[in-house]
PDB file of C-alpha atoms and ligand atoms in Angstrom:
ATOM      1  CA  MET A 120       0.142   0.011  -0.128  1.00  0.00           C
ATOM      2  CA  LEU A 121       1.539   3.456  -1.126  1.00  0.00           C
ATOM      3  CA  ALA A 122       1.163   6.410   1.060  1.00  0.00           C
ATOM      4  CA  VAL A 123       2.583   9.801   1.656  1.00  0.00           C
ATOM      5  CA  THR A 124       3.316  11.566   5.155  1.00  0.00           C
ATOM      6  CA  ILE A 125       3.743  15.156   4.826  1.00  0.00           C
ATOM      7  CA  LEU A 126       6.484  16.883   6.679  1.00  0.00           C
ATOM      8  CA  GLY A 127       6.460  20.234   5.387  1.00  0.00           C
ATOM      9  CA  ASN A 128       3.671  22.205   3.363  1.00  0.00           C
ATOM     10  CA  ASN A 129       5.060  25.598   3.204  1.00  0.00           C
ATOM     11  CA  SER A 130       7.407  27.672   1.001  1.00  0.00           C
ATOM     12  CA  ALA A 131      10.637  29.273   1.418  1.00  0.00           C
ATOM     13  CA  LEU A 132      10.033  31.444   4.422  1.00  0.00           C
ATOM     14  CA  PRO A 133      10.033  30.180   7.997  1.00  0.00           C
ATOM     15  CA  MET A 134       6.536  30.278   9.413  1.00  0.00           C
ATOM     16  CA  HIS A 135       5.245  29.343  12.913  1.00  0.00           C
ATOM     17  CA  GLU A 136       4.063  25.611  12.524  1.00  0.00           C
ATOM     18  CA  ARG A 137       4.496  25.357   8.746  1.00  0.00           C
ATOM     19  CA  HIS A 138       7.762  24.004   7.381  1.00  0.00           C
ATOM     20  CA  PRO A 139       9.477  23.814   4.253  1.00  0.00           C
ATOM     21  CA  THR A 140       9.061  20.920   1.724  1.00  0.00           C
ATOM     22  CA  ALA A 141       9.662  17.438   2.813  1.00  0.00           C
ATOM     23  CA  GLN A 142       7.525  14.311   2.281  1.00  0.00           C
ATOM     24  CA  VAL A 143       7.869  10.585   3.036  1.00  0.00           C
ATOM     25  CA  VAL A 144       6.511   7.976   0.703  1.00  0.00           C
ATOM     26  CA  THR A 145       5.699   4.901   2.268  1.00  0.00           C
ATOM     27  CA  ASP A 146       5.766   1.318   0.471  1.00  0.00           C
ATOM     28  CA  GLY A 147       5.003  -1.076   3.419  1.00  0.00           C
ATOM     29  CA  GLU A 148       8.304  -0.872   5.575  1.00  0.00           C
ATOM     30  CA  ARG A 149      10.273   0.878   3.123  1.00  0.00           C
ATOM     31  CA  LEU A 150      10.587   4.540   3.245  1.00  0.00           C
ATOM     32  CA  PHE A 151      11.530   7.183   0.297  1.00  0.00           C
ATOM     33  CA  LEU A 152      12.361  10.731   1.336  1.00  0.00           C
ATOM     34  CA  VAL A 153      11.147  13.262  -0.987  1.00  0.00           C
ATOM     35  CA  ASP A 154      12.894  16.865  -0.677  1.00  0.00           C
ATOM     36  CA  CYS A 155      14.698  17.678   2.694  1.00  0.00           C
ATOM     37  CA  GLY A 156      13.968  21.332   3.691  1.00  0.00           C
ATOM     38  CA  GLU A 157      15.365  22.832   6.839  1.00  0.00           C
ATOM     39  CA  GLY A 158      13.798  21.108   9.992  1.00  0.00           C
ATOM     40  CA  THR A 159      13.094  17.515   8.316  1.00  0.00           C
ATOM     41  CA  GLN A 160      14.667  15.881  10.934  1.00  0.00           C
ATOM     42  CA  ILE A 161      12.591  17.506  13.833  1.00  0.00           C
ATOM     43  CA  GLN A 162       9.320  16.649  11.874  1.00  0.00           C
ATOM     44  CA  MET A 163      10.669  13.287  11.581  1.00  0.00           C
ATOM     45  CA  ILE A 164      10.856  12.878  14.980  1.00  0.00           C
ATOM     46  CA  ARG A 165       7.393  14.700  15.693  1.00  0.00           C
ATOM     47  CA  TYR A 166       5.481  12.282  13.485  1.00  0.00           C
ATOM     48  CA  LYS A 167       7.531   9.206  14.359  1.00  0.00           C
ATOM     49  CA  ILE A 168       9.165   8.582  10.848  1.00  0.00           C
ATOM     50  CA  ARG A 169      12.069   6.081  11.507  1.00  0.00           C
ATOM     51  CA  ARG A 170      14.961   7.772   9.608  1.00  0.00           C
ATOM     52  CA  SER A 171      16.751   4.520   9.578  1.00  0.00           C
ATOM     53  CA  ARG A 172      14.234   2.768   7.105  1.00  0.00           C
ATOM     54  CA  ILE A 173      15.019   5.522   4.590  1.00  0.00           C
ATOM     55  CA  GLY A 174      17.298   4.062   1.816  1.00  0.00           C
ATOM     56  CA  HIS A 175      16.434   6.523  -1.115  1.00  0.00           C
ATOM     57  CA  ILE A 176      16.578  10.418  -1.225  1.00  0.00           C
ATOM     58  CA  PHE A 177      14.826  12.596  -4.066  1.00  0.00           C
ATOM     59  CA  ILE A 178      15.807  16.217  -4.337  1.00  0.00           C
ATOM     60  CA  SER A 179      13.491  18.166  -6.651  1.00  0.00           C
ATOM     61  CA  HIS A 180      15.754  21.157  -7.161  1.00  0.00           C
ATOM     62  CA  LEU A 181      18.502  23.539  -5.284  1.00  0.00           C
ATOM     63  CA  HIS A 182      16.290  26.080  -3.770  1.00  0.00           C
ATOM     64  CA  GLY A 183      17.143  25.997  -0.060  1.00  0.00           C
ATOM     65  CA  ASP A 184      13.542  25.296   1.103  1.00  0.00           C
ATOM     66  CA  HIS A 185      13.951  21.631  -0.596  1.00  0.00           C
ATOM     67  CA  TYR A 186      17.485  20.572   0.657  1.00  0.00           C
ATOM     68  CA  TYR A 187      18.927  22.709   3.520  1.00  0.00           C
ATOM     69  CA  GLY A 188      17.839  19.707   5.943  1.00  0.00           C
ATOM     70  CA  LEU A 189      19.840  17.054   3.802  1.00  0.00           C
ATOM     71  CA  ILE A 190      23.192  17.837   5.157  1.00  0.00           C
ATOM     72  CA  GLY A 191      22.255  17.446   8.734  1.00  0.00           C
ATOM     73  CA  LEU A 192      20.211  14.251   8.002  1.00  0.00           C
ATOM     74  CA  LEU A 193      23.419  12.575   6.125  1.00  0.00           C
ATOM     75  CA  ASN A 194      25.338  13.717   9.240  1.00  0.00           C
ATOM     76  CA  SER A 195      22.975  11.954  11.662  1.00  0.00           C
ATOM     77  CA  TYR A 196      23.343   8.628   9.828  1.00  0.00           C
ATOM     78  CA  ASN A 197      26.826   9.102  10.576  1.00  0.00           C
ATOM     79  CA  LEU A 198      26.627   9.714  14.163  1.00  0.00           C
ATOM     80  CA  THR A 199      24.084   6.691  14.356  1.00  0.00           C
ATOM     81  CA  GLY A 200      26.701   4.299  12.720  1.00  0.00           C
ATOM     82  CA  ARG A 201      24.622   3.669   9.629  1.00  0.00           C
ATOM     83  CA  THR A 202      26.093   0.972   7.451  1.00  0.00           C
ATOM     84  CA  GLU A 203      23.430   0.192   4.823  1.00  0.00           C
ATOM     85  CA  PRO A 204      23.787   2.717   1.658  1.00  0.00           C
ATOM     86  CA  ILE A 205      21.686   5.898   0.910  1.00  0.00           C
ATOM     87  CA  HIS A 206      20.975   6.460  -2.685  1.00  0.00           C
ATOM     88  CA  LEU A 207      20.648  10.092  -3.517  1.00  0.00           C
ATOM     89  CA  TYR A 208      18.734  11.335  -6.702  1.00  0.00           C
ATOM     90  CA  ALA A 209      19.468  14.966  -7.199  1.00  0.00           C
ATOM     91  CA  PRO A 210      20.251  17.719  -9.413  1.00  0.00           C
ATOM     92  CA  PRO A 211      23.940  17.437 -10.627  1.00  0.00           C
ATOM     93  CA  PRO A 212      25.412  20.501  -8.455  1.00  0.00           C
ATOM     94  CA  LEU A 213      24.412  18.900  -5.249  1.00  0.00           C
ATOM     95  CA  GLN A 214      27.445  16.406  -5.294  1.00  0.00           C
ATOM     96  CA  ALA A 215      29.696  19.204  -5.134  1.00  0.00           C
ATOM     97  CA  ILE A 216      27.808  21.206  -2.471  1.00  0.00           C
ATOM     98  CA  LEU A 217      27.839  18.105  -0.234  1.00  0.00           C
ATOM     99  CA  ASP A 218      31.471  17.221  -0.998  1.00  0.00           C
ATOM    100  CA  LEU A 219      32.506  21.008   0.023  1.00  0.00           C
ATOM    101  CA  GLN A 220      30.361  20.417   3.114  1.00  0.00           C
ATOM    102  CA  MET A 221      32.121  17.421   4.098  1.00  0.00           C
ATOM    103  CA  ALA A 222      35.787  18.620   3.421  1.00  0.00           C
ATOM    104  CA  ALA A 223      35.308  21.646   5.369  1.00  0.00           C
ATOM    105  CA  ALA A 224      34.080  19.432   8.525  1.00  0.00           C
ATOM    106  CA  GLU A 225      36.735  16.912   7.724  1.00  0.00           C
ATOM    107  CA  SER A 226      33.802  14.431   7.938  1.00  0.00           C
ATOM    108  CA  ARG A 227      33.750  11.163   6.080  1.00  0.00           C
ATOM    109  CA  LEU A 228      30.521   8.983   5.719  1.00  0.00           C
ATOM    110  CA  CYS A 229      30.842   5.648   7.464  1.00  0.00           C
ATOM    111  CA  TYR A 230      28.098   4.337   4.822  1.00  0.00           C
ATOM    112  CA  PRO A 231      28.179   4.611   1.171  1.00  0.00           C
ATOM    113  CA  LEU A 232      26.276   7.543  -0.247  1.00  0.00           C
ATOM    114  CA  VAL A 233      25.407   6.623  -4.030  1.00  0.00           C
ATOM    115  CA  PHE A 234      24.776   9.837  -5.976  1.00  0.00           C
ATOM    116  CA  HIS A 235      22.546   9.531  -8.755  1.00  0.00           C
ATOM    117  CA  ALA A 236      22.327  12.781 -11.099  1.00  0.00           C
ATOM    118  CA  LEU A 237      18.972  13.473 -12.436  1.00  0.00           C
ATOM    119  CA  GLY A 238      18.643  14.267 -15.971  1.00  0.00           C
ATOM    120  CA  GLU A 239      16.328  13.233 -18.791  1.00  0.00           C
ATOM    121  CA  ASP A 240      12.893  12.104 -17.897  1.00  0.00           C
ATOM    122  CA  GLY A 241      12.912   8.530 -17.245  1.00  0.00           C
ATOM    123  CA  ILE A 242      13.061   5.530 -14.417  1.00  0.00           C
ATOM    124  CA  LEU A 243      15.500   6.531 -11.416  1.00  0.00           C
ATOM    125  CA  PHE A 244      14.707   3.248  -9.462  1.00  0.00           C
ATOM    126  CA  GLU A 245      13.092   0.041 -10.178  1.00  0.00           C
ATOM    127  CA  ASP A 246      12.399  -3.250  -8.044  1.00  0.00           C
ATOM    128  CA  THR A 247       9.803  -5.864  -8.063  1.00  0.00           C
ATOM    129  CA  ARG A 248       7.438  -3.879  -6.089  1.00  0.00           C
ATOM    130  CA  ILE A 249       7.781  -0.215  -7.399  1.00  0.00           C
ATOM    131  CA  THR A 250       9.290   2.150 -10.026  1.00  0.00           C
ATOM    132  CA  VAL A 251      10.343   5.869  -9.627  1.00  0.00           C
ATOM    133  CA  ARG A 252      10.483   8.127 -12.562  1.00  0.00           C
ATOM    134  CA  CYS A 253      11.558  11.712 -12.839  1.00  0.00           C
ATOM    135  CA  PHE A 254      10.113  14.425 -15.076  1.00  0.00           C
ATOM    136  CA  ARG A 255      10.817  17.722 -15.820  1.00  0.00           C
ATOM    137  CA  VAL A 256       8.742  20.657 -14.321  1.00  0.00           C
ATOM    138  CA  ARG A 257       9.068  24.286 -15.291  1.00  0.00           C
ATOM    139  CA  HIS A 258      10.701  26.446 -12.513  1.00  0.00           C
ATOM    140  CA  SER A 259      13.502  29.238 -12.177  1.00  0.00           C
ATOM    141  CA  ILE A 260      16.299  26.689 -12.147  1.00  0.00           C
ATOM    142  CA  PRO A 261      16.367  22.790 -13.263  1.00  0.00           C
ATOM    143  CA  CYS A 262      13.599  21.006 -11.275  1.00  0.00           C
ATOM    144  CA  TRP A 263      12.227  17.607 -11.356  1.00  0.00           C
ATOM    145  CA  GLY A 264       8.987  15.948 -10.428  1.00  0.00           C
ATOM    146  CA  PHE A 265       8.786  12.113  -9.081  1.00  0.00           C
ATOM    147  CA  LEU A 266       6.337   9.473 -10.135  1.00  0.00           C
ATOM    148  CA  PHE A 267       6.196   6.464  -7.635  1.00  0.00           C
ATOM    149  CA  ARG A 268       4.105   3.529  -9.349  1.00  0.00           C
ATOM    150  CA  GLU A 269       3.518   0.165  -8.051  1.00  0.00           C
ATOM    151  CA  GLN A 270       4.519  -2.662 -10.257  1.00  0.00           C
ATOM    152  CA  PRO A 271       1.802  -4.814 -11.694  1.00  0.00           C
ATOM    153  CA  ARG A 272       1.375  -7.701  -9.223  1.00  0.00           C
ATOM    154  CA  PRO A 273       0.790 -11.258 -10.209  1.00  0.00           C
ATOM    155  CA  ARG A 274      -2.655 -12.895 -10.068  1.00  0.00           C
ATOM    156  CA  LYS A 275      -3.683 -14.587  -7.015  1.00  0.00           C
ATOM    157  CA  VAL A 276      -4.138 -18.227  -7.333  1.00  0.00           C
ATOM    158  CA  ARG A 277      -7.312 -19.489  -5.709  1.00  0.00           C
ATOM    159  CA  PRO A 278      -6.111 -22.879  -3.839  1.00  0.00           C
ATOM    160  CA  GLU A 279      -9.709 -24.588  -3.801  1.00  0.00           C
ATOM    161  CA  ALA A 280     -10.417 -23.857  -7.574  1.00  0.00           C
ATOM    162  CA  ALA A 281      -6.758 -25.239  -8.547  1.00  0.00           C
ATOM    163  CA  SER A 282      -6.990 -28.217  -6.522  1.00  0.00           C
ATOM    164  CA  ALA A 283     -10.538 -29.143  -7.964  1.00  0.00           C
ATOM    165  CA  ALA A 284      -9.243 -28.700 -11.247  1.00  0.00           C
ATOM    166  CA  GLY A 285      -5.932 -31.055 -10.296  1.00  0.00           C
ATOM    167  CA  VAL A 286      -3.382 -28.354 -11.037  1.00  0.00           C
ATOM    168  CA  PRO A 287      -0.070 -29.133  -9.458  1.00  0.00           C
ATOM    169  CA  SER A 288       1.450 -26.609  -7.312  1.00  0.00           C
ATOM    170  CA  SER A 289       4.619 -26.636  -9.744  1.00  0.00           C
ATOM    171  CA  PHE A 290       2.388 -24.830 -12.210  1.00  0.00           C
ATOM    172  CA  PHE A 291       1.360 -21.967 -10.163  1.00  0.00           C
ATOM    173  CA  PRO A 292       3.956 -19.579 -11.156  1.00  0.00           C
ATOM    174  CA  GLN A 293       2.469 -20.136 -14.779  1.00  0.00           C
ATOM    175  CA  LEU A 294      -1.140 -19.423 -13.468  1.00  0.00           C
ATOM    176  CA  LYS A 295       0.071 -16.132 -11.431  1.00  0.00           C
ATOM    177  CA  ALA A 296       1.459 -15.085 -14.812  1.00  0.00           C
ATOM    178  CA  GLY A 297      -1.805 -15.731 -16.504  1.00  0.00           C
ATOM    179  CA  GLU A 298      -1.645 -18.985 -18.351  1.00  0.00           C
ATOM    180  CA  ASP A 299      -4.491 -21.213 -18.783  1.00  0.00           C
ATOM    181  CA  PHE A 300      -4.173 -24.809 -17.648  1.00  0.00           C
ATOM    182  CA  ILE A 301      -4.432 -27.749 -19.730  1.00  0.00           C
ATOM    183  CA  ASP A 302      -5.608 -30.881 -17.608  1.00  0.00           C
ATOM    184  CA  ALA A 303      -4.621 -34.516 -18.098  1.00  0.00           C
ATOM    185  CA  GLN A 304      -7.526 -34.841 -20.474  1.00  0.00           C
ATOM    186  CA  GLY A 305      -6.384 -31.986 -22.706  1.00  0.00           C
ATOM    187  CA  ARG A 306      -9.028 -29.710 -21.706  1.00  0.00           C
ATOM    188  CA  ARG A 307      -8.190 -26.031 -21.221  1.00  0.00           C
ATOM    189  CA  ILE A 308      -9.294 -24.320 -18.242  1.00  0.00           C
ATOM    190  CA  ALA A 309      -9.260 -20.481 -18.286  1.00  0.00           C
ATOM    191  CA  ASN A 310      -6.927 -18.973 -16.183  1.00  0.00           C
ATOM    192  CA  GLU A 311      -9.682 -16.635 -14.635  1.00  0.00           C
ATOM    193  CA  GLN A 312     -11.416 -19.671 -13.214  1.00  0.00           C
ATOM    194  CA  LEU A 313      -8.175 -20.580 -11.138  1.00  0.00           C
ATOM    195  CA  THR A 314      -6.946 -17.019 -10.206  1.00  0.00           C
ATOM    196  CA  ALA A 315      -8.137 -13.889  -8.888  1.00  0.00           C
ATOM    197  CA  ALA A 316      -7.173 -10.462 -10.346  1.00  0.00           C
ATOM    198  CA  PRO A 317      -4.450  -8.602  -8.318  1.00  0.00           C
ATOM    199  CA  PRO A 318      -5.162  -5.080  -6.968  1.00  0.00           C
ATOM    200  CA  VAL A 319      -4.776  -2.406  -9.590  1.00  0.00           C
ATOM    201  CA  PRO A 320      -1.413  -0.773  -9.175  1.00  0.00           C
ATOM    202  CA  LYS A 321      -1.476   2.521  -7.697  1.00  0.00           C
ATOM    203  CA  ALA A 322       0.615   5.734  -8.564  1.00  0.00           C
ATOM    204  CA  TYR A 323       1.722   8.975  -6.638  1.00  0.00           C
ATOM    205  CA  ALA A 324       2.833  11.801  -8.474  1.00  0.00           C
ATOM    206  CA  TYR A 325       5.076  14.909  -6.472  1.00  0.00           C
ATOM    207  CA  CYS A 326       4.800  17.860  -8.757  1.00  0.00           C
ATOM    208  CA  ALA A 327       7.579  20.121  -7.530  1.00  0.00           C
ATOM    209  CA  ASP A 328       8.015  23.777  -7.718  1.00  0.00           C
ATOM    210  CA  THR A 329       6.590  24.667 -10.874  1.00  0.00           C
ATOM    211  CA  SER A 330       4.767  27.321 -12.809  1.00  0.00           C
ATOM    212  CA  PHE A 331       1.656  26.194 -14.601  1.00  0.00           C
ATOM    213  CA  HIS A 332       3.037  23.716 -17.225  1.00  0.00           C
ATOM    214  CA  GLU A 333       0.526  21.497 -19.100  1.00  0.00           C
ATOM    215  CA  PRO A 334       3.194  18.781 -19.980  1.00  0.00           C
ATOM    216  CA  ILE A 335       3.269  17.790 -16.384  1.00  0.00           C
ATOM    217  CA  ALA A 336      -0.356  16.525 -16.729  1.00  0.00           C
ATOM    218  CA  GLU A 337       1.128  13.986 -19.346  1.00  0.00           C
ATOM    219  CA  SER A 338       3.899  12.720 -17.494  1.00  0.00           C
ATOM    220  CA  VAL A 339       1.507  12.088 -14.437  1.00  0.00           C
ATOM    221  CA  ARG A 340      -1.464  10.800 -16.417  1.00  0.00           C
ATOM    222  CA  GLY A 341      -3.536   8.535 -14.499  1.00  0.00           C
ATOM    223  CA  SER A 342      -2.139   8.921 -11.100  1.00  0.00           C
ATOM    224  CA  ASP A 343      -4.376   8.215  -8.206  1.00  0.00           C
ATOM    225  CA  LEU A 344      -2.965  11.001  -6.151  1.00  0.00           C
ATOM    226  CA  ILE A 345      -1.083  14.127  -7.017  1.00  0.00           C
ATOM    227  CA  TYR A 346       0.701  16.570  -4.967  1.00  0.00           C
ATOM    228  CA  HIS A 347       1.044  19.996  -6.837  1.00  0.00           C
ATOM    229  CA  GLU A 348       2.405  22.889  -5.373  1.00  0.00           C
ATOM    230  CA  ALA A 349      -0.079  26.034  -5.171  1.00  0.00           C
ATOM    231  CA  THR A 350       1.983  28.788  -3.774  1.00  0.00           C
ATOM    232  CA  TYR A 351      -0.450  31.548  -4.368  1.00  0.00           C
ATOM    233  CA  LEU A 352      -4.252  32.046  -4.940  1.00  0.00           C
ATOM    234  CA  ASP A 353      -5.256  32.752  -8.358  1.00  0.00           C
ATOM    235  CA  ASP A 354      -5.901  36.541  -7.976  1.00  0.00           C
ATOM    236  CA  GLN A 355      -2.073  36.481  -7.660  1.00  0.00           C
ATOM    237  CA  TRP A 356      -1.436  34.709 -10.872  1.00  0.00           C
ATOM    238  CA  GLU A 357       0.763  37.062 -12.394  1.00  0.00           C
ATOM    239  CA  LYS A 358       3.218  37.124  -9.260  1.00  0.00           C
ATOM    240  CA  ALA A 359       3.089  33.214  -9.466  1.00  0.00           C
ATOM    241  CA  HIS A 360       3.917  33.200 -13.037  1.00  0.00           C
ATOM    242  CA  ALA A 361       6.862  35.661 -12.488  1.00  0.00           C
ATOM    243  CA  ARG A 362       8.165  33.733  -9.735  1.00  0.00           C
ATOM    244  CA  HIS A 363       7.830  30.373 -11.341  1.00  0.00           C
ATOM    245  CA  HIS A 364       4.955  28.876  -9.241  1.00  0.00           C
ATOM    246  CA  SER A 365       1.594  27.938  -9.433  1.00  0.00           C
ATOM    247  CA  THR A 366      -1.884  28.836  -8.175  1.00  0.00           C
ATOM    248  CA  ALA A 367      -4.346  26.403  -6.395  1.00  0.00           C
ATOM    249  CA  LEU A 368      -6.552  27.065  -9.601  1.00  0.00           C
ATOM    250  CA  GLN A 369      -3.725  26.031 -12.104  1.00  0.00           C
ATOM    251  CA  ALA A 370      -2.815  22.961  -9.720  1.00  0.00           C
ATOM    252  CA  ALA A 371      -6.331  21.734 -10.083  1.00  0.00           C
ATOM    253  CA  ARG A 372      -6.367  22.206 -13.901  1.00  0.00           C
ATOM    254  CA  ILE A 373      -3.224  19.981 -13.968  1.00  0.00           C
ATOM    255  CA  ALA A 374      -4.964  17.306 -12.128  1.00  0.00           C
ATOM    256  CA  ARG A 375      -7.943  17.535 -14.327  1.00  0.00           C
ATOM    257  CA  LEU A 376      -6.035  17.338 -17.535  1.00  0.00           C
ATOM    258  CA  ALA A 377      -4.100  14.385 -15.972  1.00  0.00           C
ATOM    259  CA  GLY A 378      -7.140  12.491 -14.863  1.00  0.00           C
ATOM    260  CA  ALA A 379      -5.890  12.248 -11.363  1.00  0.00           C
ATOM    261  CA  GLY A 380      -8.139  10.535  -8.578  1.00  0.00           C
ATOM    262  CA  ARG A 381      -7.453  12.967  -5.892  1.00  0.00           C
ATOM    263  CA  LEU A 382      -5.341  16.142  -5.587  1.00  0.00           C
ATOM    264  CA  ILE A 383      -3.307  17.514  -2.415  1.00  0.00           C
ATOM    265  CA  LEU A 384      -2.094  21.031  -2.415  1.00  0.00           C
ATOM    266  CA  GLY A 385       1.085  22.496  -0.868  1.00  0.00           C
ATOM    267  CA  HIS A 386       4.014  24.950  -0.807  1.00  0.00           C
ATOM    268  CA  PHE A 387       2.057  27.681   0.510  1.00  0.00           C
ATOM    269  CA  SER A 388       3.399  31.085   0.354  1.00  0.00           C
ATOM    270  CA  ASN A 389       3.651  32.415   4.018  1.00  0.00           C
ATOM    271  CA  LYS A 390       1.463  35.315   3.184  1.00  0.00           C
ATOM    272  CA  TYR A 391      -1.452  33.195   3.752  1.00  0.00           C
ATOM    273  CA  GLU A 392      -2.290  32.161   7.267  1.00  0.00           C
ATOM    274  CA  ALA A 393      -5.541  30.454   6.691  1.00  0.00           C
ATOM    275  CA  LEU A 394      -5.509  27.927   3.762  1.00  0.00           C
ATOM    276  CA  ASP A 395      -9.255  26.909   3.228  1.00  0.00           C
ATOM    277  CA  ASP A 396      -9.224  29.294   0.197  1.00  0.00           C
ATOM    278  CA  PHE A 397      -6.886  27.115  -1.586  1.00  0.00           C
ATOM    279  CA  ARG A 398      -9.109  24.026  -1.428  1.00  0.00           C
ATOM    280  CA  GLU A 399     -12.348  26.064  -2.392  1.00  0.00           C
ATOM    281  CA  GLU A 400     -10.340  27.771  -5.295  1.00  0.00           C
ATOM    282  CA  ALA A 401      -9.203  24.399  -6.556  1.00  0.00           C
ATOM    283  CA  ALA A 402     -12.408  22.416  -6.127  1.00  0.00           C
ATOM    284  CA  THR A 403     -14.048  24.707  -8.708  1.00  0.00           C
ATOM    285  CA  GLU A 404     -11.937  22.894 -11.021  1.00  0.00           C
ATOM    286  CA  PHE A 405     -11.361  19.601  -9.396  1.00  0.00           C
ATOM    287  CA  PRO A 406     -13.522  18.509  -6.655  1.00  0.00           C
ATOM    288  CA  ASP A 407     -11.321  15.933  -5.168  1.00  0.00           C
ATOM    289  CA  VAL A 408      -8.779  17.953  -3.491  1.00  0.00           C
ATOM    290  CA  GLU A 409      -7.321  18.943   0.038  1.00  0.00           C
ATOM    291  CA  VAL A 410      -4.946  21.255   1.645  1.00  0.00           C
ATOM    292  CA  CYS A 411      -2.073  18.907   2.659  1.00  0.00           C
ATOM    293  CA  ARG A 412      -1.505  19.205   6.379  1.00  0.00           C
ATOM    294  CA  GLU A 413       1.693  18.227   8.251  1.00  0.00           C
ATOM    295  CA  GLY A 414       1.757  15.087   9.691  1.00  0.00           C
ATOM    296  CA  VAL A 415      -1.090  13.704   7.982  1.00  0.00           C
ATOM    297  CA  THR A 416      -0.681  10.484   5.784  1.00  0.00           C
ATOM    298  CA  TYR A 417      -2.513  10.256   2.554  1.00  0.00           C
ATOM    299  CA  LEU A 418      -3.235   6.806   1.172  1.00  0.00           C
ATOM    300  CA  VAL A 419      -2.525   6.610  -2.537  1.00  0.00           C
ATOM    301  CA  GLY A 420      -5.888   5.380  -4.288  1.00  0.00           C
TER     302      GLY A 420
HETATM  303 ZN1  LIG B  51      10.118  25.781  -2.923  1.00  0.00          ZN
HETATM  304 ZN1  LIG B  52      11.888  26.436  -5.861  1.00  0.00          ZN
END
């Protein structure tokens, strides 16, 4: 079951009880960190996120509100004697920034930090459970979004039906892969009679800092849950455009164009104390929308 926990829903300037961007995507026991703004470690402690379970960190771009917490987190792993690798997916210049910070402190990591430079749109990580892709968004500096998609699961064997049809357990892998069974008399038994369909794979899309950019909808098409930044309300659309950010209405338009299941909004300017207007504005374009709240876990699908 995919889910995402919000650790920060604010934009760059500090604000009481709202933090810069960080999210944790969970796939069972595994955690993936998406962006790591200042204060991310404190937020992890507050919301009982076990940082030791994080093996992959994705940084969308090099504005400070998305990565100023990273060097602290990497240092904490050192202090706690981590040995498992951390895979870091980030804009290329981050490598030199980290090297400089480490060198100045005469620090050496006691675990492997594997740096993966972001570039073309495509798959960053893949295993039997999940794929993570990156896609370009449109911001003032190079910036990427991330799409987490569950892998298709095998069909589920129905043991009673399989046993009644005389299917040997050695044939179960083929059943799970969708093959029909031919019995001893040469009769074909349709796979659908022997197995149940697996759950439909779910997808979560993180659309990082961006101005309104229609191609994003294509990159995240059909996602069950989309996070899209909404730094401003739409009466400030000119300011949003000038600063390479989006409005709540524009975020909702992307969700509608993408055929999303649900939308959560974040990255709010600290000129807004109350956030209800963001939801109301977006709902005029895309009804299934929420303002993302820190500490809340949103199930995908
Ligand atoms: Zn930002
Ligand atoms: Zn930014």
